[in-house]
Amino acid sequence: MPRVYEVVRGCRSCGSVALEPILSLGETPLADGLVDPSTGNGAEPRYPLDVAFCTECSLVQLLETVSPEVLFDEDYPYYSSFSDELLEHSRDNALRLIEERGLDARSLVIELASNDGYLLRNFAERGIPVLGIDPAPGPAAAADAIGIPTLRAFFGDDLARELRDQGKRADVVIANNVLAHVPDLNGFVAGIATVLKPEGVAVIEAPYVKDLIDRCEFDTIYHEHLCYFSVSALVPLFARHGLSLNRVEHYPIHGGSLRLFIEPSERPEESVRRFLEEERRSGLVDVEYYRAFSSRVAAVQESLRTLLGSLKAEGKRIAGYGAAAKGATLLNSTGVGGDLLDFVVDRNVHKQGKYMPGLRIPIRDPSHLLEARPDYLLLLAWNFKDEIIRQQDAYRQQGGRFIVPIPSPTVV
Ligand code: JHZ
């Protein structure tokens, strides 16, 4: 039986003990641990949420690990397919890879953390063999249901060796929003090296720590996200496993993400040098860069509490949009509860009817907005701001306003 919670002994990448704390968000419940009203008696467990910087390899990381078996269990509620913007972003990624890599019926695309098949479906629809790997039973079953074969498993070097021994080696390995989630970072990257064909490519997306710090996206810090990556921290991680980071692209998705192209052969493009240079120039590789983060976070929290408190004092009714994991961090670490927010809406049917963890705010279908007519909607999924505001035109027509909390609370 794995331990539920552990404190790290050294850097998750290089093993150094030179970890400098940069932020503490106190003790928070698990961000995706939505509470089922039929079973949710008693308070949800809370775990410390402390962030540190490795002065050796510059990886930003959590100081604690909650066991993945606890995080990604049968109740894991995150399904990728509820955002049109994410679906479009993923489709573009797939079509470009098909074209660039000349993928066809003899190829194999493996996706790690393939969720509900939101991305692999683009390859499968074009006759390209795919294999999804995901430990969360709900999303994996949804993928199977649309014809995406999905192994219910945590990926690591052992599984990679099994696949390789079965003759399953990938032309393309995709790993989006998962590298930050794995406690055994080195084992995961070693597994990628094992399962990739010598001429294959791994395409990995992860939120960019520079965007997190610069835009004060502190709510994206939660127990699922163990690491917050820079290019400077990633180059040595891949190199340790015989892989070379050969191209870096930057996308706005999820508040700012890196797309990394990793291959066994070393032929870095200009973009890698550019990112490394810019990170050195801006100081991202130095702990000083992170010193003011904690007080900037406290200022955003204070300003949000003041704004919501004064609206409430004027008799306004406020609800939230998006039962996102980041919403749970925002509400719990800022202390925004049911006294300020009446309810939260979310399109994901697996979240509706449950409660946000910790402060226990009920989650409803977005259609409830037109009925309940709150004056303000706190945009907890601010990363999909444009998509959500467009979609909620009827609410706006009725006079409803949005509060965008990040990078600093603003009414739009
Ligand atoms: P969303 C996710 O975090 C999951 P979360 C994960 N932890 C990760 O690594 C990061 O992304 C990067 C809903 N919604 O995706 C859907 C609507 O209701 O920003 C979601 O529940 N209507 C693996 O959970 C939530 O909002 C809409 O129109 O913080 C968004 O959650 C749209 C667009 C979304 O991330």
XYZ file of C-alpha atoms and ligand atoms in Angstrom:
447
model
C 0.000 0.000 0.000
C 1.648 3.320 -1.043
C 2.023 6.087 1.550
C -0.634 8.783 1.082
C 1.719 11.661 1.655
C 5.489 12.159 1.735
C 7.927 15.029 2.073
C 10.632 15.146 -0.615
C 14.227 14.442 0.386
C 15.912 16.106 -2.581
C 15.206 17.737 -5.926
C 12.755 15.745 -8.028
C 15.108 16.026 -11.005
C 18.761 16.272 -9.918
C 18.476 15.003 -6.326
C 20.203 18.038 -4.784
C 19.130 18.986 -1.263
C 19.573 22.683 -2.091
C 15.835 23.415 -2.156
C 14.928 27.004 -1.272
C 11.304 27.540 -0.191
C 9.602 30.320 -2.180
C 5.885 30.080 -1.347
C 3.540 28.381 1.092
C -0.179 28.207 0.333
C -0.965 26.640 3.705
C -2.838 23.352 3.934
C -5.392 22.753 1.199
C -7.686 19.857 0.274
C -7.015 17.961 -2.970
C -8.026 20.285 -5.793
C -9.859 17.619 -7.814
C -11.254 15.932 -4.689
C -14.812 17.087 -5.349
C -17.182 16.109 -2.586
C -20.096 13.804 -3.330
C -23.059 14.880 -1.160
C -24.112 11.239 -0.646
C -20.761 10.166 0.798
C -19.045 13.381 1.835
C -19.464 13.429 5.585
C -16.557 14.716 7.608
C -13.926 17.177 6.475
C -11.744 16.427 3.469
C -8.093 15.799 4.363
C -5.793 18.770 3.834
C -2.144 18.624 2.894
C 0.575 21.290 2.998
C 1.233 23.078 -0.282
C 4.788 24.422 -0.252
C 6.839 25.408 -3.275
C 10.640 25.449 -3.524
C 13.358 26.289 -6.062
C 16.309 23.980 -6.640
C 19.406 26.178 -6.690
C 21.305 23.353 -8.416
C 19.140 22.700 -11.522
C 16.541 25.515 -11.134
C 13.503 23.232 -11.070
C 10.550 24.748 -9.189
C 8.704 22.035 -7.296
C 6.398 21.076 -4.432
C 8.008 19.906 -1.225
C 5.325 17.295 -0.656
C 3.968 14.399 -2.713
C 0.450 13.058 -2.354
C 0.341 9.529 -3.723
C -0.880 9.380 -7.351
C -3.106 6.428 -6.420
C -5.002 8.836 -4.154
C -5.077 11.688 -6.685
C -6.113 9.769 -9.796
C -8.657 7.365 -8.343
C -12.070 6.286 -9.615
C -13.536 9.701 -8.761
C -10.985 11.745 -10.745
C -13.282 14.290 -12.402
C -11.082 16.003 -15.021
C -12.155 15.208 -18.584
C -10.269 17.088 -21.297
C -13.127 17.238 -23.783
C -15.148 20.009 -22.098
C -13.181 22.895 -23.592
C -13.549 23.686 -27.292
C -10.326 25.685 -27.225
C -8.377 22.711 -25.847
C -9.928 20.388 -28.438
C -8.919 22.739 -31.230
C -5.412 23.201 -29.837
C -5.028 19.392 -29.625
C -6.383 18.811 -33.111
C -3.946 21.335 -34.601
C -1.113 19.612 -32.746
C -2.133 16.186 -34.109
C -2.609 17.338 -37.713
C 0.744 19.051 -37.739
C 2.489 15.949 -36.357
C 0.820 13.727 -38.966
C 2.093 16.024 -41.673
C 5.588 16.701 -40.297
C 6.344 13.120 -39.321
C 4.586 11.502 -42.296
C 2.485 9.272 -40.002
C 0.378 6.526 -41.564
C -1.126 3.077 -40.893
C 2.353 1.649 -40.120
C 3.075 4.234 -37.416
C 2.297 4.129 -33.708
C 1.337 7.122 -31.563
C 1.381 6.590 -27.794
C -0.121 9.194 -25.505
C 0.711 9.297 -21.806
C -2.204 10.622 -19.732
C -4.491 10.256 -22.720
C -7.551 11.099 -20.593
C -10.832 10.698 -22.524
C -9.196 10.306 -25.950
C -9.559 14.041 -26.745
C -6.282 14.064 -28.709
C -5.666 10.529 -29.952
C -9.023 10.527 -31.733
C -7.478 12.877 -34.327
C -4.906 10.231 -35.253
C -7.327 7.291 -35.033
C -9.821 9.015 -37.351
C -7.078 9.116 -39.978
C -6.214 5.426 -39.671
C -3.058 5.881 -37.574
C -2.645 3.246 -34.812
C -2.768 4.719 -31.305
C -2.364 3.580 -27.732
C -3.536 5.637 -24.777
C -2.168 5.169 -21.274
C -4.031 6.688 -18.327
C -4.584 5.564 -14.745
C -7.878 7.404 -14.114
C -10.710 4.897 -14.664
C -13.456 7.375 -15.639
C -11.669 9.237 -18.442
C -10.024 5.974 -19.660
C -13.450 4.332 -20.013
C -14.689 7.370 -21.959
C -11.721 6.942 -24.338
C -12.431 3.240 -24.828
C -16.050 4.106 -25.587
C -14.980 6.209 -28.580
C -12.651 3.496 -29.835
C -9.333 4.682 -28.378
C -7.558 1.652 -26.828
C -6.438 2.763 -23.392
C -4.220 0.982 -20.880
C -5.252 1.828 -17.340
C -1.841 2.339 -15.847
C 0.714 4.771 -14.535
C 3.514 5.159 -17.064
C 7.137 4.610 -16.062
C 10.197 2.730 -17.238
C 8.823 -0.720 -16.225
C 5.724 -0.314 -18.368
C 7.830 1.140 -21.196
C 10.042 -1.983 -21.180
C 6.970 -4.235 -21.268
C 5.628 -2.343 -24.274
C 8.991 -2.430 -26.022
C 9.266 -6.179 -25.388
C 5.838 -6.594 -27.004
C 7.206 -4.793 -30.061
C 5.312 -1.582 -29.308
C 7.688 1.292 -29.976
C 6.382 4.705 -30.828
C 7.028 7.033 -33.726
C 5.462 9.742 -31.595
C 4.977 9.872 -27.817
C 2.681 12.635 -26.625
C 2.586 13.703 -22.993
C 0.505 16.797 -22.317
C 0.011 18.132 -18.809
C 1.428 15.030 -17.183
C 5.170 15.593 -16.691
C 4.349 17.868 -13.759
C 2.145 15.153 -12.240
C 4.647 12.309 -11.857
C 6.510 11.731 -8.586
C 9.201 9.650 -10.303
C 10.200 12.254 -12.856
C 13.382 10.453 -13.898
C 11.592 7.096 -14.245
C 8.968 8.719 -16.459
C 11.535 10.331 -18.772
C 13.563 7.099 -18.851
C 10.359 5.336 -19.946
C 9.915 7.783 -22.814
C 13.468 7.035 -23.971
C 12.720 3.287 -23.783
C 9.474 3.314 -25.732
C 10.532 5.743 -28.462
C 11.886 4.491 -31.798
C 15.420 5.801 -32.487
C 13.975 8.169 -35.101
C 10.874 8.963 -33.019
C 9.894 12.164 -31.254
C 8.283 12.912 -27.896
C 6.065 15.982 -27.865
C 5.395 17.239 -24.374
C 3.316 20.157 -23.132
C 3.658 21.629 -19.666
C 2.700 24.954 -18.106
C 5.629 27.415 -18.238
C 6.909 28.533 -14.844
C 7.791 31.979 -16.231
C 4.116 32.628 -17.042
C 3.107 31.305 -13.630
C 5.426 33.719 -11.819
C 5.064 36.740 -14.116
C 1.261 36.565 -14.217
C 0.850 35.457 -10.607
C -0.988 32.243 -11.596
C -0.572 30.846 -8.080
C -3.867 28.970 -8.292
C -2.271 26.509 -10.777
C -0.231 25.266 -7.807
C -1.898 22.204 -6.293
C -0.947 18.709 -5.202
C -1.317 17.223 -8.714
C 1.338 19.630 -9.999
C 4.607 18.537 -8.447
C 6.873 20.501 -10.821
C 6.777 23.894 -12.609
C 9.127 23.804 -15.572
C 11.566 26.126 -17.268
C 13.591 25.185 -20.341
C 16.741 25.535 -18.227
C 15.503 22.869 -15.807
C 14.311 20.567 -18.594
C 17.484 20.343 -20.695
C 19.509 18.431 -18.032
C 16.504 16.257 -17.130
C 16.174 14.932 -20.686
C 19.944 14.746 -21.245
C 20.257 12.443 -18.202
C 18.203 9.881 -20.152
C 19.907 10.211 -23.508
C 17.266 12.562 -24.913
C 17.775 15.962 -26.452
C 15.386 18.906 -26.248
C 15.471 19.999 -29.877
C 12.635 22.516 -30.213
C 10.580 24.701 -27.872
C 7.317 26.469 -28.682
C 5.201 28.683 -26.433
C 1.365 28.603 -26.445
C -1.252 30.542 -24.455
C -3.158 27.383 -23.424
C -3.608 26.875 -19.640
C -2.224 30.324 -18.854
C 0.966 29.763 -20.894
C 2.515 26.418 -21.818
C 5.671 25.107 -23.405
C 5.517 22.524 -26.173
C 8.765 20.562 -26.172
C 10.103 18.352 -28.955
C 12.466 15.688 -27.618
C 14.452 13.192 -29.658
C 17.202 10.634 -29.108
C 19.428 12.488 -31.559
C 20.904 15.815 -30.540
C 20.069 18.580 -33.029
C 18.712 21.536 -31.044
C 17.043 24.240 -33.088
C 17.487 27.957 -32.563
C 14.369 28.107 -30.328
C 16.121 26.124 -27.559
C 19.063 28.504 -27.474
C 16.668 31.480 -27.522
C 14.674 30.236 -24.510
C 17.811 29.372 -22.531
C 19.284 32.772 -23.252
C 16.088 34.606 -22.309
C 15.737 32.620 -19.063
C 19.316 33.458 -18.114
C 18.818 37.102 -19.044
C 15.590 37.469 -17.046
C 17.066 35.704 -14.000
C 14.660 32.733 -14.038
C 17.546 30.433 -13.113
C 18.240 32.389 -9.933
C 16.230 32.152 -6.704
C 16.054 35.986 -6.533
C 13.520 35.866 -9.387
C 11.068 34.122 -7.068
C 11.599 36.170 -3.890
C 8.725 38.639 -4.376
C 6.254 35.983 -5.580
C 4.864 35.201 -2.147
C 3.973 38.839 -1.356
C 2.494 39.331 -4.845
C 0.276 36.280 -4.256
C -0.840 37.671 -0.881
C -1.720 40.996 -2.559
C -3.907 39.275 -5.192
C -5.655 37.249 -2.487
C -6.281 40.352 -0.402
C -7.614 42.320 -3.345
C -9.961 39.467 -4.311
C -11.325 39.170 -0.772
C -11.863 42.943 -0.640
C -13.606 43.054 -4.028
C -15.937 40.133 -3.292
C -16.598 41.393 0.243
C -17.587 44.870 -0.935
C -19.829 43.520 -3.717
C -21.499 41.278 -1.183
C -21.924 44.232 1.201
C -23.752 46.045 -1.626
C -26.141 43.099 -1.776
C -24.791 41.647 -5.037
C -25.064 37.945 -5.727
C -21.895 36.199 -6.871
C -21.317 32.731 -8.359
C -18.268 31.037 -9.896
C -17.617 29.699 -13.401
C -15.520 26.527 -13.790
C -15.067 23.891 -11.073
C -11.427 23.757 -12.146
C -8.698 22.331 -9.953
C -7.128 25.782 -9.976
C -10.462 27.145 -8.694
C -10.183 24.913 -5.649
C -6.708 26.329 -4.873
C -7.892 29.878 -5.417
C -10.915 29.532 -3.137
C -9.238 27.541 -0.375
C -5.979 29.467 -0.194
C -7.803 32.823 -0.362
C -10.589 31.832 1.996
C -13.474 32.469 -0.421
C -16.364 30.280 0.684
C -20.119 29.901 0.556
C -20.565 33.246 2.354
C -19.298 34.957 -0.826
C -20.074 32.514 -3.664
C -23.551 31.016 -3.953
C -22.601 28.231 -6.370
C -20.199 27.288 -9.170
C -21.217 26.166 -12.675
C -19.340 23.756 -14.937
C -20.124 22.019 -18.245
C -18.468 18.803 -17.078
C -21.373 16.509 -16.143
C -19.040 14.481 -13.880
C -18.573 17.544 -11.662
C -22.192 18.699 -11.518
C -24.069 17.788 -8.329
C -20.827 17.670 -6.317
C -19.218 20.299 -4.107
C -15.949 22.177 -4.435
C -13.562 20.625 -1.884
C -12.898 22.365 1.408
C -15.331 25.242 1.318
C -18.082 23.041 -0.080
C -19.689 25.224 -2.727
C -22.233 23.348 -4.877
C -21.506 22.731 -8.588
C -24.341 23.149 -11.093
C -24.994 23.027 -14.818
C -24.303 26.402 -16.540
C -27.997 26.626 -17.537
C -28.646 27.445 -13.871
C -27.132 30.895 -14.461
C -30.058 32.203 -16.443
C -32.430 31.076 -13.726
C -30.430 32.221 -10.675
C -29.102 35.381 -12.380
C -26.140 36.192 -10.158
C -24.844 39.744 -10.649
C -21.216 38.605 -10.920
C -19.423 35.458 -12.020
C -15.960 34.802 -10.629
C -14.087 33.185 -13.502
C -12.297 30.313 -11.789
C -11.321 28.870 -15.209
C -9.813 32.241 -16.244
C -7.522 30.408 -18.688
C -10.584 29.876 -20.917
C -11.835 33.430 -20.396
C -12.581 34.267 -24.037
C -14.318 30.959 -24.742
C -16.479 31.181 -21.618
C -17.432 34.850 -22.008
C -18.394 34.210 -25.653
C -20.460 31.234 -24.643
C -22.211 33.145 -21.819
C -23.544 35.886 -24.020
C -27.107 35.429 -22.749
C -25.929 35.935 -19.151
C -24.092 39.105 -20.231
C -27.160 40.346 -22.116
C -29.062 40.057 -18.835
C -26.541 42.415 -17.253
C -24.234 39.786 -15.709
C -20.563 40.733 -15.211
C -17.399 38.659 -14.897
C -14.602 38.929 -12.354
C -11.279 37.702 -13.733
C -9.110 36.932 -10.675
C -5.697 36.419 -12.332
C -3.235 38.185 -12.785
C -5.126 40.655 -10.567
C -8.856 40.818 -9.857
C -10.614 42.775 -12.613
C -14.290 43.217 -13.480
C -15.124 42.852 -17.198
P -9.210 23.611 -16.624
C -6.500 20.960 -15.651
O -6.604 21.775 -14.514
C -6.281 19.525 -15.270
P -7.924 22.614 -14.156
C -4.895 19.134 -14.930
N -4.657 19.183 -13.514
C -3.848 20.005 -15.517
O -2.703 19.655 -15.480
C -4.179 21.371 -15.990
O -5.502 21.433 -16.513
C -3.202 21.938 -16.970
C -14.954 23.798 -17.307
N -15.386 24.546 -18.479
O -9.133 22.748 -17.786
C -14.270 22.502 -17.633
C -16.718 24.823 -18.617
O -17.527 24.456 -17.765
O -8.879 25.022 -16.815
C -13.347 22.340 -16.434
O -14.026 21.711 -15.371
N -17.114 25.513 -19.715
C -4.732 17.724 -15.408
O -8.985 21.693 -13.662
C -13.008 23.771 -16.039
O -14.007 24.585 -16.591
C -16.251 25.954 -20.662
O -16.663 26.597 -21.605
O -7.527 23.744 -13.305
C -11.694 24.189 -16.622
O -10.673 23.532 -15.992
C -14.871 25.666 -20.489
C -13.872 26.130 -21.489
C -14.465 24.957 -19.387
O -8.243 23.155 -15.587
